[in-house]
Short mmCIF file of C-alpha atoms and ligand atoms in Angstrom, two decimals:
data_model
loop_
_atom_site.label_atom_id
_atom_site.label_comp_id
_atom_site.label_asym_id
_atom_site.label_seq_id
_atom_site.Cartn_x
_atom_site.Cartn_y
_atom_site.Cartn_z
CA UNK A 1 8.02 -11.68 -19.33
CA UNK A 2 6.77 -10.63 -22.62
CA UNK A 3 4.36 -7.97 -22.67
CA UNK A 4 2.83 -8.72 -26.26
CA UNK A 5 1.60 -10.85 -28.55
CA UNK A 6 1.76 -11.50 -32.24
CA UNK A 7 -0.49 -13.72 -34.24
CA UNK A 8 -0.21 -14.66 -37.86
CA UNK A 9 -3.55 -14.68 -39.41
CA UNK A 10 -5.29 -18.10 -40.37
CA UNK A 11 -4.83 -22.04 -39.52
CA UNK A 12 -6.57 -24.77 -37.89
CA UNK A 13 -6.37 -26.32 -34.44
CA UNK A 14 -5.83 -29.75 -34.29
CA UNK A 15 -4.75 -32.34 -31.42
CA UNK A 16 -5.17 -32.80 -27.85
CA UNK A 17 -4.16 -30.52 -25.17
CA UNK A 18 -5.20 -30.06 -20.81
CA UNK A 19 -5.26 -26.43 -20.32
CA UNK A 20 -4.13 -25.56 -16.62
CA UNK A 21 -5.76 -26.41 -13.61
CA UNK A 22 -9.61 -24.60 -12.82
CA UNK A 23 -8.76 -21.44 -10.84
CA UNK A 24 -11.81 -21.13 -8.47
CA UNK A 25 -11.44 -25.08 -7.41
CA UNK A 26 -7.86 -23.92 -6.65
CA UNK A 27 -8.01 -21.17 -4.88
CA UNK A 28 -10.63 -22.94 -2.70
CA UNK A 29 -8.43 -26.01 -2.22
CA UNK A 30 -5.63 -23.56 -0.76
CA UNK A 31 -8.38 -21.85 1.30
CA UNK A 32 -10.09 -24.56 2.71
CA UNK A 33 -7.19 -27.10 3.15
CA UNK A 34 -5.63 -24.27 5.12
CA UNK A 35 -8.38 -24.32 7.79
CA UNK A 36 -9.32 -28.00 7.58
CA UNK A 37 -7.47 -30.50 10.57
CA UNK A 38 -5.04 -32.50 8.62
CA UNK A 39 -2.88 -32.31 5.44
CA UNK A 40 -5.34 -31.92 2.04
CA UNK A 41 -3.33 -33.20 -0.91
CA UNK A 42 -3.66 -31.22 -4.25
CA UNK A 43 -3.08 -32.36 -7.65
CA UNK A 44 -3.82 -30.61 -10.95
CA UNK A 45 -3.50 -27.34 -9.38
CA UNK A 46 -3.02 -23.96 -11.52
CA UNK A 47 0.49 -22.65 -11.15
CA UNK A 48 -0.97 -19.21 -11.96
CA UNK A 49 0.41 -16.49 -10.56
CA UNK A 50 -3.88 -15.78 -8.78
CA UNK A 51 -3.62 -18.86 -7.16
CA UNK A 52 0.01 -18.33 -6.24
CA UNK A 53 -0.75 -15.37 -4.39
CA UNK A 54 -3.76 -17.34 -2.21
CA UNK A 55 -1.24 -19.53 -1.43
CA UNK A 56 1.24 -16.42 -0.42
CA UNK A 57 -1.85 -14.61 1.62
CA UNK A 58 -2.28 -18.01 3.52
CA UNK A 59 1.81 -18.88 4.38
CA UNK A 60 2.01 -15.33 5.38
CA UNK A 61 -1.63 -16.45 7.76
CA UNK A 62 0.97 -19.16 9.56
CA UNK A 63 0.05 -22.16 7.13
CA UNK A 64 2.90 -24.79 6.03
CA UNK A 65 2.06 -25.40 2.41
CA UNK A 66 4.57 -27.43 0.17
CA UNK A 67 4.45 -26.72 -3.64
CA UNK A 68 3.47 -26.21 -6.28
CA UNK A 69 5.54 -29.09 -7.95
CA UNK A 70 4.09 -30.34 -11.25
CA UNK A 71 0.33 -29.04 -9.99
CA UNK A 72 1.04 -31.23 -6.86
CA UNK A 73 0.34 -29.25 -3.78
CA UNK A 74 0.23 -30.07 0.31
CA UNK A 75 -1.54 -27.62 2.72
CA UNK A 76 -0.79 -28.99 6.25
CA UNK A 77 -3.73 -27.90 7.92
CA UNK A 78 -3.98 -25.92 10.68
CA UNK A 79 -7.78 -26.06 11.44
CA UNK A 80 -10.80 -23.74 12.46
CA UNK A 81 -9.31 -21.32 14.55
CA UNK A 82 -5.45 -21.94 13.95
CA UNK A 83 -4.83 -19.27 11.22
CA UNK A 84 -2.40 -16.19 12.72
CA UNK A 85 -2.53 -12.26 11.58
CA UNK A 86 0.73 -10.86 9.57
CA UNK A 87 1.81 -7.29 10.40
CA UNK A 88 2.16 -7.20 6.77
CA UNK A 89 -0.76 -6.02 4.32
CA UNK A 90 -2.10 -9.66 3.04
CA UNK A 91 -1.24 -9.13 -1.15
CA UNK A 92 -4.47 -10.66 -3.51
CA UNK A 93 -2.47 -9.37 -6.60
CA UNK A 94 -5.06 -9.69 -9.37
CA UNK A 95 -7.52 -12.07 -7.89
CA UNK A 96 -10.66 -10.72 -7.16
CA UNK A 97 -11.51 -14.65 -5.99
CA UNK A 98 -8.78 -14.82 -3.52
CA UNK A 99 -9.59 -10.82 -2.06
CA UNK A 100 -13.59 -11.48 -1.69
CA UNK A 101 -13.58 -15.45 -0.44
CA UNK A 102 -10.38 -13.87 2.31
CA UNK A 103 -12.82 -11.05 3.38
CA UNK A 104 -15.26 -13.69 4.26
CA UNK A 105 -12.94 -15.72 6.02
CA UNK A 106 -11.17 -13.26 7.97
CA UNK A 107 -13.94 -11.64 9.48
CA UNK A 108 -14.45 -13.95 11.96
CA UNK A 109 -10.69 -13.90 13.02
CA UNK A 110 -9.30 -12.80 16.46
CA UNK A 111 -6.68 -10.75 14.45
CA UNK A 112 -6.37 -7.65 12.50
CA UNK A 113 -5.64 -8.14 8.21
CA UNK A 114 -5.41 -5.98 5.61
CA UNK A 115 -5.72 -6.88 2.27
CA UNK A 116 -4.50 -5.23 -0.59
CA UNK A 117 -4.35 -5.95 -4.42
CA UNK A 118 -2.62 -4.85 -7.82
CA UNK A 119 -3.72 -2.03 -9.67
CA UNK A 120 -6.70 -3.75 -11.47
CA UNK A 121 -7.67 -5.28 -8.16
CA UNK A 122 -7.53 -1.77 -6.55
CA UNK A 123 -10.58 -0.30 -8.82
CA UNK A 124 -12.99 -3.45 -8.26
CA UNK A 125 -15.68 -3.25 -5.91
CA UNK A 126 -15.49 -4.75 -2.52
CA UNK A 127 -18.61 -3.22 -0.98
CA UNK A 128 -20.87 -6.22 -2.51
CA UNK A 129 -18.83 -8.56 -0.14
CA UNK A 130 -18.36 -6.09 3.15
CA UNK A 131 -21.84 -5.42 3.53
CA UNK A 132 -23.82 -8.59 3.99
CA UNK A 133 -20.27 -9.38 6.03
CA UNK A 134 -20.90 -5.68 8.15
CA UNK A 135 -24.46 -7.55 8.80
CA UNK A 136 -23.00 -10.37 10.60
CA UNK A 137 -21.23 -8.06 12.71
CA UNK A 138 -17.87 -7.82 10.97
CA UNK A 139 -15.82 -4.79 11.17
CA UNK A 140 -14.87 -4.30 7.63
CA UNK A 141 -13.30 -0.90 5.97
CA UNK A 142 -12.98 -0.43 2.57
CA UNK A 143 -10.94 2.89 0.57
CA UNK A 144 -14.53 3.84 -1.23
CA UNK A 145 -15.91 0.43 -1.45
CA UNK A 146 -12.30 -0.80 -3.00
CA UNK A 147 -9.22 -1.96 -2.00
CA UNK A 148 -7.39 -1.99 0.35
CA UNK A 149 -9.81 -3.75 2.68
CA UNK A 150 -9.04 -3.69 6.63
CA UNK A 151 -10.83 -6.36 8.35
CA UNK A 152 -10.39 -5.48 12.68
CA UNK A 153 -11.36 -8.36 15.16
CA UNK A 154 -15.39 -8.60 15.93
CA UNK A 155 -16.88 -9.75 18.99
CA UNK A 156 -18.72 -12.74 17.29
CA UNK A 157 -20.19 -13.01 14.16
CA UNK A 158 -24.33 -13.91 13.94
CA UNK A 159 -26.22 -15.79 11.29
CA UNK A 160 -27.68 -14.07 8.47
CA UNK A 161 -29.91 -14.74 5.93
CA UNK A 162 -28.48 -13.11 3.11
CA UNK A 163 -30.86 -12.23 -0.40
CA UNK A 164 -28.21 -11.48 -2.99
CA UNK A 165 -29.07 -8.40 -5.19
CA UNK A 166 -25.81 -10.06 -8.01
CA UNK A 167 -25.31 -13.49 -9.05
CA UNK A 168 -22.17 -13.51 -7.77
CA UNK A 169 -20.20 -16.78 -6.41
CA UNK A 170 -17.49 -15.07 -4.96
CA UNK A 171 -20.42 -12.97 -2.44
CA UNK A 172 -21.65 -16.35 -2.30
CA UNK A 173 -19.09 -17.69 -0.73
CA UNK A 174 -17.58 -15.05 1.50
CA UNK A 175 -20.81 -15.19 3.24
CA UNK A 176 -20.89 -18.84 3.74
CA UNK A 177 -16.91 -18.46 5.14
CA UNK A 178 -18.06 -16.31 7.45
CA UNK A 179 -21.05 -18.18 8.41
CA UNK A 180 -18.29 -21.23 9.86
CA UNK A 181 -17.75 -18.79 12.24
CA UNK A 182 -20.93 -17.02 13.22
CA UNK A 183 -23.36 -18.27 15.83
CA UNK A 184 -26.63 -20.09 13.95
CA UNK A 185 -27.15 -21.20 10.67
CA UNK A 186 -26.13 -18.90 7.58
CA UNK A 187 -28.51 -18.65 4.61
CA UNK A 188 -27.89 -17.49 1.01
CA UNK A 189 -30.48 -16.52 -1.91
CA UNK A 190 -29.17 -16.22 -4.81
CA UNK A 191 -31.13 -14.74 -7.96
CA UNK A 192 -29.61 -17.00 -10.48
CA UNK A 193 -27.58 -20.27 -10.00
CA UNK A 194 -23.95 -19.34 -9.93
CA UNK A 195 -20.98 -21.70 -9.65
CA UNK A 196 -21.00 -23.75 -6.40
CA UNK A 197 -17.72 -24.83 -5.89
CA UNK A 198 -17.46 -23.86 -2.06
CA UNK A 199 -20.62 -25.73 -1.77
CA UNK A 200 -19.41 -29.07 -3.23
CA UNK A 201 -16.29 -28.40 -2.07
CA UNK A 202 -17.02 -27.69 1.87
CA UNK A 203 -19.00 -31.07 1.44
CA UNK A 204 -16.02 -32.67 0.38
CA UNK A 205 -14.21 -31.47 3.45
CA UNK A 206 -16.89 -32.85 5.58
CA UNK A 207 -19.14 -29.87 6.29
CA UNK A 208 -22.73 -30.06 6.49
CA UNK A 209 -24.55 -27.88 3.75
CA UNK A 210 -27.64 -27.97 2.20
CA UNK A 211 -29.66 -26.64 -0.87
CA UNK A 212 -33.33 -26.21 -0.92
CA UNK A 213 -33.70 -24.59 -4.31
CA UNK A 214 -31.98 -21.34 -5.04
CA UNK A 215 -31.11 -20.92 -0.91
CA UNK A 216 -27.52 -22.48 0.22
CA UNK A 217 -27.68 -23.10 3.85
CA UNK A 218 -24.69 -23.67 6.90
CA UNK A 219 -24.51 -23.61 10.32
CA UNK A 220 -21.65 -21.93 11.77
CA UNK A 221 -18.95 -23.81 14.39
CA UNK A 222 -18.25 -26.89 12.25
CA UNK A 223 -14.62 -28.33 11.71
CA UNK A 224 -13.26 -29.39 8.04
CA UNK A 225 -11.65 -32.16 7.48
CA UNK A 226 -8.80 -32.39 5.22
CA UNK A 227 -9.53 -33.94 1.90
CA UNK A 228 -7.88 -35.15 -1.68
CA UNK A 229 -8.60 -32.49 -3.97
CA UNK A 230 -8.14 -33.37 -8.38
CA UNK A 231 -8.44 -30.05 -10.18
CA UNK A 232 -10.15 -30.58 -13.39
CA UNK A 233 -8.62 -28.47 -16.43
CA UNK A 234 -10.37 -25.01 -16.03
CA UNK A 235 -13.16 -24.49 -18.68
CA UNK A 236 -12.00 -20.91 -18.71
CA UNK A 237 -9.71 -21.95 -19.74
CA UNK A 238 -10.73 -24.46 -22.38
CA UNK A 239 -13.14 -21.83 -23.52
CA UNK A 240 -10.58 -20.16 -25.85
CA UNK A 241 -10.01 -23.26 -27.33
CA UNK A 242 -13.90 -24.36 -27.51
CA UNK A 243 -14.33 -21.01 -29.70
CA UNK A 244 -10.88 -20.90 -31.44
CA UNK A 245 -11.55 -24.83 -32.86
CA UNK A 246 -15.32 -23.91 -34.03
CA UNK A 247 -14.08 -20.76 -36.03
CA UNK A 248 -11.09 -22.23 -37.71
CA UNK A 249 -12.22 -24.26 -40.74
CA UNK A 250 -10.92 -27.60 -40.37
CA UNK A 251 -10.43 -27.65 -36.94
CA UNK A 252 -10.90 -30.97 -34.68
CA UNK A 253 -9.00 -30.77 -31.30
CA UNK A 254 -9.42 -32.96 -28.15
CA UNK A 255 -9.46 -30.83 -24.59
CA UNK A 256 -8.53 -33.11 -22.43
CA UNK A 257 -9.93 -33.77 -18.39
CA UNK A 258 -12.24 -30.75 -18.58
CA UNK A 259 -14.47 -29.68 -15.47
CA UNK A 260 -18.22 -29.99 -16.31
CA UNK A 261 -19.87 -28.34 -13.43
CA UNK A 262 -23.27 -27.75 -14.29
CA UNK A 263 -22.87 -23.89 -12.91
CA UNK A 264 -19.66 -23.49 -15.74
CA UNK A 265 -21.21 -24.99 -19.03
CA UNK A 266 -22.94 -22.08 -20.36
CA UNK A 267 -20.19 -21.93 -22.57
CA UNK A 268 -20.60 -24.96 -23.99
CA UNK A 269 -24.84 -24.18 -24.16
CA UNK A 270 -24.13 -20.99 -25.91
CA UNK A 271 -21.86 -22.04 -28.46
CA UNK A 272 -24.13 -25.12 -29.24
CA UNK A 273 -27.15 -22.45 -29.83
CA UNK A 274 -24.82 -20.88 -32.24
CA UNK A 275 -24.46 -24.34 -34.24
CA UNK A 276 -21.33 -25.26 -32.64
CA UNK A 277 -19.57 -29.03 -32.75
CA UNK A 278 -18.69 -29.97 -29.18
CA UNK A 279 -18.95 -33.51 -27.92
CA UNK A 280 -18.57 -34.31 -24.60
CA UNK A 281 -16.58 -37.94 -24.69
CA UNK A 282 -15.42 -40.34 -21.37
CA UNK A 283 -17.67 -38.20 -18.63
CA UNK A 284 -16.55 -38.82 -15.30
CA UNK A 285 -16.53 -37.51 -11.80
CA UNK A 286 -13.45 -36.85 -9.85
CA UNK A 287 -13.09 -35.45 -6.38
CA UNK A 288 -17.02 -34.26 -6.36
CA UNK A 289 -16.87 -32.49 -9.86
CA UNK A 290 -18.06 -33.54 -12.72
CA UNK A 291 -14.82 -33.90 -16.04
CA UNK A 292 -15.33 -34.97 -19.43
CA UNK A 293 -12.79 -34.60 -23.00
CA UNK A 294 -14.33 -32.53 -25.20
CA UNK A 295 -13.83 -33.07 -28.98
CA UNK A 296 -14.49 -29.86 -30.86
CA UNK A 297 -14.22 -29.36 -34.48
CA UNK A 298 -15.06 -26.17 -36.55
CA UNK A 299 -18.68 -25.45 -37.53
CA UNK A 300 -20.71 -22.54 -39.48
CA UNK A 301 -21.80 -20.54 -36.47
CA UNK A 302 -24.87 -17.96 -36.50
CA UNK A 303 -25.74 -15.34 -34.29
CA UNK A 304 -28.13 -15.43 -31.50
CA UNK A 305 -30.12 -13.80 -28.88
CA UNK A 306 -27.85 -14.88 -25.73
CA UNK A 307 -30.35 -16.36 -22.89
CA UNK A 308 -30.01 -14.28 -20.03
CA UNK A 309 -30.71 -17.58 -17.97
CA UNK A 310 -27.17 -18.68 -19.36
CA UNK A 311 -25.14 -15.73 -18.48
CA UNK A 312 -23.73 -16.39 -14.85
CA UNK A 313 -22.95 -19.84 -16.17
CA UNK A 314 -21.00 -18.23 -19.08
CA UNK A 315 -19.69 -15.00 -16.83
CA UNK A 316 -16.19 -15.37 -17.29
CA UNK A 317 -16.44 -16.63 -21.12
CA UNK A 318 -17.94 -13.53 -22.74
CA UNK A 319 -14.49 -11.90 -24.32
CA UNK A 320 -14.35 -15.39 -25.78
CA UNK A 321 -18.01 -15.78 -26.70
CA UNK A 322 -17.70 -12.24 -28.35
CA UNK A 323 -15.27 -13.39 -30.91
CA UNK A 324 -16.95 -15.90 -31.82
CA UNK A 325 -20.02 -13.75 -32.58
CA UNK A 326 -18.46 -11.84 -35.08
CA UNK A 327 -17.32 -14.83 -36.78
CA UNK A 328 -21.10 -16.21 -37.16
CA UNK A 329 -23.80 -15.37 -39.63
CA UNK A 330 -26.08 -12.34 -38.43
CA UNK A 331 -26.61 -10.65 -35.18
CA UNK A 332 -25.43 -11.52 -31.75
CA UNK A 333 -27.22 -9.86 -28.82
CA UNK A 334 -25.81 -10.44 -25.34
CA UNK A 335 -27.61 -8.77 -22.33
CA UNK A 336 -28.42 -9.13 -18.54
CA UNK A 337 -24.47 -8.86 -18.40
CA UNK A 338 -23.38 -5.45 -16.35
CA UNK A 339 -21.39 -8.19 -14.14
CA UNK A 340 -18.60 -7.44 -17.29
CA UNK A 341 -18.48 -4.32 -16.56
CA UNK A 342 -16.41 -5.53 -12.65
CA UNK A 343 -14.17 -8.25 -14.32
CA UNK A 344 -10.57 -7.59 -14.58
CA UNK A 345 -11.06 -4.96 -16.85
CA UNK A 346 -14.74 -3.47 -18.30
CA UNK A 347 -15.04 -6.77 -20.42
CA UNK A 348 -17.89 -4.51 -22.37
CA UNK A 349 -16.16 -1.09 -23.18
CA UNK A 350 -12.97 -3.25 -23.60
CA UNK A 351 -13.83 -5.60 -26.08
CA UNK A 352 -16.59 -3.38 -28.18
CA UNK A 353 -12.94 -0.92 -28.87
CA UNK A 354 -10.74 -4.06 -29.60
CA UNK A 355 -13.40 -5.62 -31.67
CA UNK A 356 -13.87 -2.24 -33.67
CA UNK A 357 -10.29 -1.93 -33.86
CA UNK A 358 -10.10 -4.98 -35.98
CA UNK A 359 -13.10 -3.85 -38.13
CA UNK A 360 -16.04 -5.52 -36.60
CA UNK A 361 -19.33 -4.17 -36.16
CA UNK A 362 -20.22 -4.42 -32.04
CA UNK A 363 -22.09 -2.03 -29.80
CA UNK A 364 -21.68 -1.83 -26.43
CA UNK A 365 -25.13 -1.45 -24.81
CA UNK A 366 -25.08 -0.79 -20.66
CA UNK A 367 -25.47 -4.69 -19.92
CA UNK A 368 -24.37 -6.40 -23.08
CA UNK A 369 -23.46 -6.12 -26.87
CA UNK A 370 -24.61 -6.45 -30.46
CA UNK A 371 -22.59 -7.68 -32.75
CA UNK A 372 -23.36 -8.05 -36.17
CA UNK A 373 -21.69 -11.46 -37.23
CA UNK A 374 -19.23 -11.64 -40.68
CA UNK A 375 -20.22 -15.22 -41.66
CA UNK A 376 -18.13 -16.98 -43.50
CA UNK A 377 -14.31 -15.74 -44.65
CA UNK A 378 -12.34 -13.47 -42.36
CA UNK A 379 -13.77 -11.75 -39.81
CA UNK A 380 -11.19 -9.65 -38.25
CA UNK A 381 -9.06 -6.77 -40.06
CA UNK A 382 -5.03 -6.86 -39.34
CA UNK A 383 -4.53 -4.54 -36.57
CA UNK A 384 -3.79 -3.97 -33.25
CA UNK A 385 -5.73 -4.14 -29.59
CA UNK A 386 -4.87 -3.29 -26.14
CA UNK A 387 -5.81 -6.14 -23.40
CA UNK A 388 -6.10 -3.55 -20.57
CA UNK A 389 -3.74 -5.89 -18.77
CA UNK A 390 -7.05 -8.74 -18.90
CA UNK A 391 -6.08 -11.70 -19.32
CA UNK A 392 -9.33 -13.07 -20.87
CA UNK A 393 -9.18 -10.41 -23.87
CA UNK A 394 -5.89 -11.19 -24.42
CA UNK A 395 -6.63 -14.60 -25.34
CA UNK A 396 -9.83 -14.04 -27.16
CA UNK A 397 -7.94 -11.37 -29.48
CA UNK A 398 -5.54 -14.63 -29.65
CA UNK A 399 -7.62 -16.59 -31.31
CA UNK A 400 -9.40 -14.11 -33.33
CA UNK A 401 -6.14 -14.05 -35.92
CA UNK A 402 -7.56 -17.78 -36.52
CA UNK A 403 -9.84 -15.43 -38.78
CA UNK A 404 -7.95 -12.52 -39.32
CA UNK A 405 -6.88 -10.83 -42.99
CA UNK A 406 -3.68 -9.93 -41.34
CA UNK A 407 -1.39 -10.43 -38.29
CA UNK A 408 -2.80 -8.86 -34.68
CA UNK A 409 -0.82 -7.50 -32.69
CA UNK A 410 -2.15 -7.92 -28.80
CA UNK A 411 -0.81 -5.24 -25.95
CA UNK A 412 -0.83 -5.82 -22.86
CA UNK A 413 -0.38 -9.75 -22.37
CA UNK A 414 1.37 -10.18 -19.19
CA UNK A 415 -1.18 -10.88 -16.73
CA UNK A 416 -1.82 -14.23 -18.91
CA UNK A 417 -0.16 -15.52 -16.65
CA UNK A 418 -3.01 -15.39 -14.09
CA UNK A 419 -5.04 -17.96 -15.13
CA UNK A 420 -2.96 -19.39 -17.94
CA UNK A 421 0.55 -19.86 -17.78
CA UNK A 422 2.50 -21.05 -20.94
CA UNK A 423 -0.83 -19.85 -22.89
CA UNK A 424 1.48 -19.22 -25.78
CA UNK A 425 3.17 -22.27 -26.44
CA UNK A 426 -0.13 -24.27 -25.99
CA UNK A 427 -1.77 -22.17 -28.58
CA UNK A 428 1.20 -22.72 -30.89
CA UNK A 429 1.45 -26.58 -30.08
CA UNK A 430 -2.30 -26.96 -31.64
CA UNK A 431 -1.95 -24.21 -34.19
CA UNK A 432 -2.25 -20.88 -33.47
CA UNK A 433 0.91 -18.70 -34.90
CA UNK A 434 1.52 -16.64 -32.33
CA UNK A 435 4.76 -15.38 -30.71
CA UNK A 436 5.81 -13.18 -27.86
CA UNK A 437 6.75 -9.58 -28.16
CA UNK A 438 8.00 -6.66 -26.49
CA UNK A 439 6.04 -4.00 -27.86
C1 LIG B 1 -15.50 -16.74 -9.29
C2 LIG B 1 -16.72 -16.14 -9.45
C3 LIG B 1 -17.03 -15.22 -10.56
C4 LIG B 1 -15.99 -15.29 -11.67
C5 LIG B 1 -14.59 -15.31 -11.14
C6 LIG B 1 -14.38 -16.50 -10.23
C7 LIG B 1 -15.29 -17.65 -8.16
O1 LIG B 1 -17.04 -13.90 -10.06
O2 LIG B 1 -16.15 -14.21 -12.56
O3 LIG B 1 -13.66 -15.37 -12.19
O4 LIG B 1 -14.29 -18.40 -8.15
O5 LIG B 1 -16.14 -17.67 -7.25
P1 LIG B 1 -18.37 -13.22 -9.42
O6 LIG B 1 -18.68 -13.90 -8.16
O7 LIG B 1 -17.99 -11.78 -9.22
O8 LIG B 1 -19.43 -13.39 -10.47
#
């Protein structure tokens, strides 16, 4: 695989594309089909090389799963309490997702696991998940809060009621995995809605949960049954799209199938507030999630104040979101977003010294950035940036030769293939001049 990208400066994006399957909905599909009594049929799921490795961690757990063929997937089920330990350390690769929402889940088990990630996955913090978990009386080790986690057998596990100090859907949801297992009826606060795709999801499997405002609620001992799961295109994914259509003049591109969940738009919000051009066409809902097409075409963005309200639903979009504030008119402000500083990479100190390396103006502040905009004309110097082997600012520097003065060169690219494999031909099909590189 090619560890580098080049982009030619300039061009438009026009015509219709689906970016790959959404990576939480697939990761949970694998998860929760594994434990569910039946076969759960997948179709549009990502062939990334994250959810590849949930599916690894859960063959290597004892569970027949057949594909991925064509994003068609079948986990055969082997219900509540049939998953079996592996000798072998259980490998998350880069997925944070698949690490935290496993700790959850195998904390109730009758068998030992460790878990144990790539390098990036080593250096992000665990502790966030293995304390509320410790509180339900899980034994749970981390190496100094990070990976590798070992998770030993606990007597039972008890109901908590669990007051989230992060908006974070991944604690989230490790706490409700656990909660299947623990005696009484699990609660979660969470301080700002975050995505709830293990909520709608466990629903869809046939497990009772409710919501009374910003507390998620199950009780533990219930069965899932095994369900049809249609992953929408991930907005993630679309998100590099969404920005690289609004800054390319003459732009007018079609994403196709889209997932809409009210706890992912903030993208969509955000660039709107910035004067973007989206519109939402053919809304539907598949499978319990909301999917529309979303025609984009380019528009004179300014800079604004970010809400802070918006962040969690925009978490994974700010690498994205920061290119396209320092193609707008004026100032950009982002803050209430130290979560960046945990992603893949520090999405803050990583971006502010690729964004500087290309000429633009941004300052890293502890929980954010300002950016001061270029407006119209090129925004971006020729020049080169290393992705910190992030997948997100790889493609955001991707699409920021759409309004470069001269080619970028990107470092660093392979772990594209995490969220979005064949990233580079579908940014060539609609117009982005990019090619892969050894560099
Ligand atoms: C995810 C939750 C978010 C997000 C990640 C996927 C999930 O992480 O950044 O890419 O699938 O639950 P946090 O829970 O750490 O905010």
């Amino acid at each position: 695989m090619s560890n580098a990208f080049r982009v030619l400066p300039g061009g438009r994006l026009t015509g219709r594309l689906r970016v790959p399957g959404d990576k939480s909905i697939s990761h949970r599909a694998i998860m929760f089909g594994a434990i569910a009594d039946g076969q759960t049929r997948v179709t549009g799921f990502l062939e990334g090389a994250d959810a590849i490795s949930t599916m690894d961690v859960f063959r290597a757990l004892g569970v027949r799963i057949d594909g991925p063929v064509d994003g068609r997937v079948t986990v055969h089920g082997v219900g509540i309490d049939g998953l079996r330990g592996s000798a072998a350390p259980l490998d998350c690769g880069n997925a944070g997702t698949a690490m935290r929402l496993l700790m959850g889940l195998l904390a109730g088990q009758r068998f030992e696991s460790t878990l144990v990630g790539d390098e990036s996955l080593s250096r992000r913090p665990m502790r966030r998940v293995a304390e509320p978990l410790a509180r339900m009386g899980a034994r749970i080790e981390t190496t100094d809060g990070c990976p590798p986690v070992r998770i030993r057998p606990a007597q039972a596990l008890a109901a908590i009621h669990y007051d989230m100090p992060m908006a974070s859907a991944q604690v989230k949801s490790a706490v409700l995995l656990a909660g299947l297992y623990a005696d009484g009826e699990t609660t979660v606060t969470e301080p700002a809605p975050t995505r709830d795709h293990t909520e709608r999801m466990l629903t869809g499997f046939g497990v009772r949960v409710g919501r009374e405002g910003s507390t998620v609620r199950l009780a533990g001992g219930q069965r899932l049954r095994a369900t049809a799961i249609d992953v929408p295109a991930d907005i993630s994914s679309a998100a590099f799209f969404l920005v690289g259509a609004s800054i390319a003049e003459g732009s007018d591109l079609l994403l196709e199938h889209v997932g809409m969940n009210p706890t992912r738009t903030g993208i969509i919000d955000i660039l709107r507030l910035m004067g973007a051009d989206i519109e939402p066409l053919n809304q539907r809902e598949v499978g319990g999630e909301p999917v529309a097409d979303l025609r984009v075409r380019s528009a004179r963005l300014r800079g604004i104040a970010v809400p802070e309200s918006l962040v969690p639903l925009a978490i994974d979009e700010f690498p994205a979101i920061f290119v396209a504030a320092a193609c707008a008119e004026g100032r950009t402000v982002v803050s209430g977003a130290e979560e960046l500083r945990v992603k893949e990479s520090d999405r803050i100190a990583v971006m502010a010294e690729g964004l500087r390396a290309l000429g633009v103006d941004a300052t890293p502040t502890p929980d954010g950035m300002v950016i001061e905009g270029r407006g119209e004309g090129p925004a971006f110097h020729a020049g080169e940036v290393h992705s910190h082997a992030d997948h997100r600012i790889a493609m955001s520097f991707t699409i920021a030769a759409l309004r470069s003065d001269g080619p970028l060169l990107i470092r660093d690219t392979a772990n594209v293939g995490t969220s979005f494999p064949g990233f580079p031909a579908t940014a060539a099909r609609v117009g982005v001049a990019i090619s892969e590189a050894d560099a």
